[in-house]
PDB file of C-alpha atoms in Angstrom:
ATOM      1  CA  UNK A   1     -87.276-139.008-117.405  1.00 41.00           C
ATOM      2  CA  UNK A   2     -84.538-139.925-115.992  1.00 41.00           C
ATOM      3  CA  UNK A   3     -86.411-138.104-112.703  1.00 41.00           C
ATOM      4  CA  UNK A   4     -89.322-139.870-113.290  1.00 36.00           C
ATOM      5  CA  UNK A   5     -87.736-143.232-112.697  1.00 36.00           C
ATOM      6  CA  UNK A   6     -86.091-142.146-110.043  1.00 41.00           C
ATOM      7  CA  UNK A   7     -88.921-141.236-107.594  1.00 37.00           C
ATOM      8  CA  UNK A   8     -90.289-144.855-109.043  1.00 37.00           C
ATOM      9  CA  UNK A   9     -87.422-146.023-106.647  1.00 40.00           C
ATOM     10  CA  UNK A  10     -87.688-143.928-103.580  1.00 35.00           C
ATOM     11  CA  UNK A  11     -91.119-144.568-104.003  1.00 34.00           C
ATOM     12  CA  UNK A  12     -90.380-148.220-103.853  1.00 41.00           C
ATOM     13  CA  UNK A  13     -87.869-148.211-101.517  1.00 39.00           C
ATOM     14  CA  UNK A  14     -89.933-145.672 -99.058  1.00 37.00           C
ATOM     15  CA  UNK A  15     -93.362-148.581 -99.674  1.00 39.00           C
ATOM     16  CA  UNK A  16     -90.546-152.061 -99.263  1.00 40.00           C
ATOM     17  CA  UNK A  17     -89.663-149.910 -95.614  1.00 35.00           C
ATOM     18  CA  UNK A  18     -92.927-149.118 -94.578  1.00 39.00           C
ATOM     19  CA  UNK A  19     -94.320-152.293 -95.291  1.00 43.00           C
ATOM     20  CA  UNK A  20     -91.454-153.748 -92.792  1.00 40.00           C
ATOM     21  CA  UNK A  21     -92.408-151.929 -90.183  1.00 39.00           C
ATOM     22  CA  UNK A  22     -93.879-152.740 -87.740  1.00 47.00           C
ATOM     23  CA  UNK A  23     -98.095-150.752 -86.453  1.00 47.00           C
ATOM     24  CA  UNK A  24     -97.629-149.121 -84.219  1.00 72.00           C
ATOM     25  CA  UNK A  25     -98.292-145.808 -84.892  1.00 94.00           C
ATOM     26  CA  UNK A  26    -101.559-144.033 -83.654  1.00 92.00           C
ATOM     27  CA  UNK A  27    -102.866-143.744 -88.141  1.00 93.00           C
ATOM     28  CA  UNK A  28    -100.977-147.572 -88.518  1.00 95.00           C
ATOM     29  CA  UNK A  29    -102.944-149.348 -85.807  1.00 96.00           C
ATOM     30  CA  UNK A  30    -106.225-146.857 -86.910  1.00 96.00           C
ATOM     31  CA  UNK A  31    -105.772-148.705 -90.359  1.00 96.00           C
ATOM     32  CA  UNK A  32    -105.688-151.655 -88.865  1.00 96.00           C
ATOM     33  CA  UNK A  33    -109.001-151.236 -86.497  1.00 96.00           C
ATOM     34  CA  UNK A  34    -111.213-149.790 -89.369  1.00 96.00           C
ATOM     35  CA  UNK A  35    -109.360-153.590 -91.842  1.00 97.00           C
ATOM     36  CA  UNK A  36    -110.160-155.569 -89.095  1.00 96.00           C
ATOM     37  CA  UNK A  37    -113.738-154.202 -88.417  1.00 95.00           C
ATOM     38  CA  UNK A  38    -114.858-154.172 -92.928  1.00 95.00           C
ATOM     39  CA  UNK A  39    -113.363-158.603 -92.318  1.00 96.00           C
ATOM     40  CA  UNK A  40    -115.874-158.571 -89.517  1.00 96.00           C
ATOM     41  CA  UNK A  41    -113.193-159.300 -86.744  1.00 97.00           C
ATOM     42  CA  UNK A  42    -115.014-156.981 -84.603  1.00 96.00           C
ATOM     43  CA  UNK A  43    -113.139-158.144 -80.900  1.00 97.00           C
ATOM     44  CA  UNK A  44    -109.944-157.029 -82.694  1.00 97.00           C
ATOM     45  CA  UNK A  45    -111.387-153.707 -84.783  1.00 96.00           C
ATOM     46  CA  UNK A  46    -111.664-152.771 -80.753  1.00 97.00           C
ATOM     47  CA  UNK A  47    -108.664-154.003 -79.112  1.00 97.00           C
ATOM     48  CA  UNK A  48    -107.317-151.739 -81.847  1.00 97.00           C
ATOM     49  CA  UNK A  49    -109.259-148.767 -81.770  1.00 97.00           C
ATOM     50  CA  UNK A  50    -108.227-149.261 -77.577  1.00 97.00           C
ATOM     51  CA  UNK A  51    -105.236-148.817 -78.922  1.00 96.00           C
ATOM     52  CA  UNK A  52    -105.048-146.206 -80.751  1.00 96.00           C
ATOM     53  CA  UNK A  53    -107.328-144.016 -78.270  1.00 97.00           C
ATOM     54  CA  UNK A  54    -104.569-144.662 -75.534  1.00 96.00           C
ATOM     55  CA  UNK A  55    -102.028-143.725 -77.737  1.00 95.00           C
ATOM     56  CA  UNK A  56    -103.713-140.166 -78.979  1.00 94.00           C
ATOM     57  CA  UNK A  57    -107.011-139.503 -75.958  1.00 95.00           C
ATOM     58  CA  UNK A  58    -108.632-136.704 -78.338  1.00 94.00           C
ATOM     59  CA  UNK A  59    -109.019-139.276 -81.336  1.00 96.00           C
ATOM     60  CA  UNK A  60    -111.981-139.425 -81.581  1.00 97.00           C
ATOM     61  CA  UNK A  61    -112.290-141.607 -85.543  1.00 97.00           C
ATOM     62  CA  UNK A  62    -110.752-144.071 -82.968  1.00 97.00           C
ATOM     63  CA  UNK A  63    -114.020-143.901 -80.617  1.00 98.00           C
ATOM     64  CA  UNK A  64    -117.110-143.070 -83.009  1.00 98.00           C
ATOM     65  CA  UNK A  65    -115.342-146.539 -84.811  1.00 98.00           C
ATOM     66  CA  UNK A  66    -114.671-148.607 -81.046  1.00 98.00           C
ATOM     67  CA  UNK A  67    -118.276-147.140 -80.532  1.00 98.00           C
ATOM     68  CA  UNK A  68    -119.505-148.795 -84.252  1.00 97.00           C
ATOM     69  CA  UNK A  69    -117.523-152.202 -83.553  1.00 96.00           C
ATOM     70  CA  UNK A  70    -119.261-152.303 -80.042  1.00 97.00           C
ATOM     71  CA  UNK A  71    -123.019-152.636 -81.551  1.00 97.00           C
ATOM     72  CA  UNK A  72    -121.581-154.746 -83.444  1.00 96.00           C
ATOM     73  CA  UNK A  73    -121.162-156.739 -81.244  1.00 97.00           C
ATOM     74  CA  UNK A  74    -124.826-155.900 -79.191  1.00 98.00           C
ATOM     75  CA  UNK A  75    -122.221-154.367 -76.536  1.00 98.00           C
ATOM     76  CA  UNK A  76    -124.722-151.811 -76.822  1.00 98.00           C
ATOM     77  CA  UNK A  77    -124.014-150.598 -72.588  1.00 98.00           C
ATOM     78  CA  UNK A  78    -120.165-150.288 -74.727  1.00 98.00           C
ATOM     79  CA  UNK A  79    -121.251-148.972 -77.731  1.00 98.00           C
ATOM     80  CA  UNK A  80    -123.536-145.685 -76.021  1.00 99.00           C
ATOM     81  CA  UNK A  81    -120.689-144.900 -74.088  1.00 98.00           C
ATOM     82  CA  UNK A  82    -117.997-144.036 -76.673  1.00 98.00           C
ATOM     83  CA  UNK A  83    -119.963-142.818 -78.744  1.00 98.00           C
ATOM     84  CA  UNK A  84    -121.462-140.828 -76.359  1.00 99.00           C
ATOM     85  CA  UNK A  85    -117.352-139.507 -75.713  1.00 98.00           C
ATOM     86  CA  UNK A  86    -117.487-138.201 -79.415  1.00 98.00           C
ATOM     87  CA  UNK A  87    -120.932-136.266 -78.752  1.00 98.00           C
ATOM     88  CA  UNK A  88    -120.138-134.700 -75.797  1.00 98.00           C
ATOM     89  CA  UNK A  89    -116.217-133.345 -77.596  1.00 98.00           C
ATOM     90  CA  UNK A  90    -117.666-132.419 -80.926  1.00 98.00           C
ATOM     91  CA  UNK A  91    -121.967-132.104 -79.828  1.00 98.00           C
ATOM     92  CA  UNK A  92    -121.946-130.934 -84.263  1.00 98.00           C
ATOM     93  CA  UNK A  93    -121.026-134.932 -85.445  1.00 98.00           C
ATOM     94  CA  UNK A  94    -123.958-136.035 -86.804  1.00 98.00           C
ATOM     95  CA  UNK A  95    -122.476-139.087 -87.549  1.00 98.00           C
ATOM     96  CA  UNK A  96    -121.922-139.797 -83.450  1.00 98.00           C
ATOM     97  CA  UNK A  97    -125.067-139.007 -82.720  1.00 99.00           C
ATOM     98  CA  UNK A  98    -126.152-141.769 -85.898  1.00 98.00           C
ATOM     99  CA  UNK A  99    -124.758-144.844 -84.644  1.00 98.00           C
ATOM    100  CA  UNK A 100    -125.618-144.192 -81.947  1.00 99.00           C
ATOM    101  CA  UNK A 101    -129.056-144.062 -82.163  1.00 99.00           C
ATOM    102  CA  UNK A 102    -128.740-147.353 -84.173  1.00 98.00           C
ATOM    103  CA  UNK A 103    -126.968-148.348 -81.082  1.00 98.00           C
ATOM    104  CA  UNK A 104    -130.288-147.338 -78.863  1.00 99.00           C
ATOM    105  CA  UNK A 105    -132.609-148.713 -80.792  1.00 98.00           C
ATOM    106  CA  UNK A 106    -130.805-152.135 -81.188  1.00 98.00           C
ATOM    107  CA  UNK A 107    -130.691-151.980 -77.201  1.00 98.00           C
ATOM    108  CA  UNK A 108    -134.304-151.976 -76.460  1.00 98.00           C
ATOM    109  CA  UNK A 109    -134.601-147.551 -75.981  1.00 99.00           C
ATOM    110  CA  UNK A 110    -136.552-146.257 -78.574  1.00 99.00           C
ATOM    111  CA  UNK A 111    -137.196-142.989 -77.096  1.00 99.00           C
ATOM    112  CA  UNK A 112    -133.039-142.315 -76.968  1.00 99.00           C
ATOM    113  CA  UNK A 113    -133.302-143.564 -80.520  1.00 99.00           C
ATOM    114  CA  UNK A 114    -136.231-141.054 -81.875  1.00 99.00           C
ATOM    115  CA  UNK A 115    -133.950-138.858 -80.287  1.00 99.00           C
ATOM    116  CA  UNK A 116    -131.195-139.325 -81.397  1.00 99.00           C
ATOM    117  CA  UNK A 117    -132.533-140.017 -84.684  1.00 98.00           C
ATOM    118  CA  UNK A 118    -133.361-136.585 -85.081  1.00 99.00           C
ATOM    119  CA  UNK A 119    -130.735-134.105 -83.492  1.00 99.00           C
ATOM    120  CA  UNK A 120    -128.876-136.259 -86.924  1.00 99.00           C
ATOM    121  CA  UNK A 121    -131.698-136.174 -89.237  1.00 99.00           C
ATOM    122  CA  UNK A 122    -131.653-131.611 -87.966  1.00 99.00           C
ATOM    123  CA  UNK A 123    -127.938-131.085 -88.778  1.00 98.00           C
ATOM    124  CA  UNK A 124    -128.165-133.650 -92.294  1.00 98.00           C
ATOM    125  CA  UNK A 125    -131.960-134.113 -93.103  1.00 98.00           C
ATOM    126  CA  UNK A 126    -130.526-135.999 -96.708  1.00 98.00           C
ATOM    127  CA  UNK A 127    -129.662-138.942 -94.730  1.00 98.00           C
ATOM    128  CA  UNK A 128    -131.074-141.191 -95.876  1.00 97.00           C
ATOM    129  CA  UNK A 129    -130.321-144.644 -93.507  1.00 97.00           C
ATOM    130  CA  UNK A 130    -131.089-141.855 -91.014  1.00 98.00           C
ATOM    131  CA  UNK A 131    -134.816-141.753 -91.978  1.00 98.00           C
ATOM    132  CA  UNK A 132    -134.680-145.245 -92.415  1.00 97.00           C
ATOM    133  CA  UNK A 133    -133.834-146.576 -89.567  1.00 98.00           C
ATOM    134  CA  UNK A 134    -135.732-143.799 -86.855  1.00 99.00           C
ATOM    135  CA  UNK A 135    -139.176-145.651 -88.765  1.00 98.00           C
ATOM    136  CA  UNK A 136    -137.891-148.604 -87.061  1.00 98.00           C
ATOM    137  CA  UNK A 137    -137.449-147.369 -83.735  1.00 98.00           C
ATOM    138  CA  UNK A 138    -141.074-145.052 -84.490  1.00 98.00           C
ATOM    139  CA  UNK A 139    -142.786-149.049 -85.257  1.00 98.00           C
ATOM    140  CA  UNK A 140    -140.846-149.763 -81.500  1.00 98.00           C
ATOM    141  CA  UNK A 141    -142.627-147.094 -79.987  1.00 98.00           C
ATOM    142  CA  UNK A 142    -146.016-147.602 -81.936  1.00 98.00           C
ATOM    143  CA  UNK A 143    -146.528-144.453 -84.236  1.00 98.00           C
ATOM    144  CA  UNK A 144    -146.812-147.178 -87.354  1.00 97.00           C
ATOM    145  CA  UNK A 145    -148.029-143.303 -88.999  1.00 97.00           C
ATOM    146  CA  UNK A 146    -144.809-141.242 -88.389  1.00 98.00           C
ATOM    147  CA  UNK A 147    -142.914-144.636 -89.506  1.00 97.00           C
ATOM    148  CA  UNK A 148    -144.712-144.767 -92.685  1.00 97.00           C
ATOM    149  CA  UNK A 149    -143.572-140.977 -92.945  1.00 98.00           C
ATOM    150  CA  UNK A 150    -139.438-141.818 -92.920  1.00 98.00           C
ATOM    151  CA  UNK A 151    -139.967-144.918 -94.740  1.00 97.00           C
ATOM    152  CA  UNK A 152    -141.144-142.496 -97.038  1.00 97.00           C
ATOM    153  CA  UNK A 153    -138.813-139.525 -96.900  1.00 97.00           C
ATOM    154  CA  UNK A 154    -136.428-142.120 -97.036  1.00 96.00           C
ATOM    155  CA  UNK A 155    -137.446-143.549-100.646  1.00 96.00           C
ATOM    156  CA  UNK A 156    -137.804-140.130-102.615  1.00 96.00           C
ATOM    157  CA  UNK A 157    -133.634-139.638-101.160  1.00 97.00           C
ATOM    158  CA  UNK A 158    -133.031-142.938-102.994  1.00 96.00           C
ATOM    159  CA  UNK A 159    -133.310-145.654-100.143  1.00 94.00           C
ATOM    160  CA  UNK A 160    -133.838-148.906-102.614  1.00 93.00           C
ATOM    161  CA  UNK A 161    -134.808-151.016 -99.118  1.00 94.00           C
ATOM    162  CA  UNK A 162    -137.899-148.274 -97.818  1.00 94.00           C
ATOM    163  CA  UNK A 163    -139.976-149.261-100.663  1.00 93.00           C
ATOM    164  CA  UNK A 164    -140.046-152.525-100.115  1.00 95.00           C
ATOM    165  CA  UNK A 165    -140.617-151.485 -96.129  1.00 96.00           C
ATOM    166  CA  UNK A 166    -143.116-149.946 -97.037  1.00 94.00           C
ATOM    167  CA  UNK A 167    -144.637-152.535 -99.191  1.00 94.00           C
ATOM    168  CA  UNK A 168    -144.267-154.518 -96.379  1.00 95.00           C
ATOM    169  CA  UNK A 169    -145.496-152.463 -93.428  1.00 95.00           C
ATOM    170  CA  UNK A 170    -148.893-151.407 -95.936  1.00 93.00           C
ATOM    171  CA  UNK A 171    -148.077-147.835 -95.465  1.00 94.00           C
ATOM    172  CA  UNK A 172    -150.004-145.791 -98.310  1.00 76.00           C
TER     173      UNK A 172
END
């Protein structure tokens, strides 16, 4: 019991010290960037991720998260650049392909979106969200049958939203 109390005291002292320190490490900046992004403060989040990248240029998660923030700000060119940087350094990063595909699709480039979604699904064929997103890209390309097939795959993988999409798009 005495050692538990000692540990609790040490933990409390560590926590107080950690809270008093400025957020200056790359890990702290990254965590604050994630928090800002989750709160919808995308410009601040992107700035924090930029600081992380300046401190650690090989931090692929910072590029990925900044790319997502740029996409949420409708800055698709910057989003694609960051997500491409992740893919260049780690060609098997499924999430980067899926996220870049979404950015391309929102940017009005469904051909590139489908290519990235195809790559992402080859890496993870159970990604219901990517099937759903590829469906929208195929619809934009004038491929309603392909779109319906993707939305149906998404539904079979458990995406409840896909059932509504299938109905609204008159898929069989």
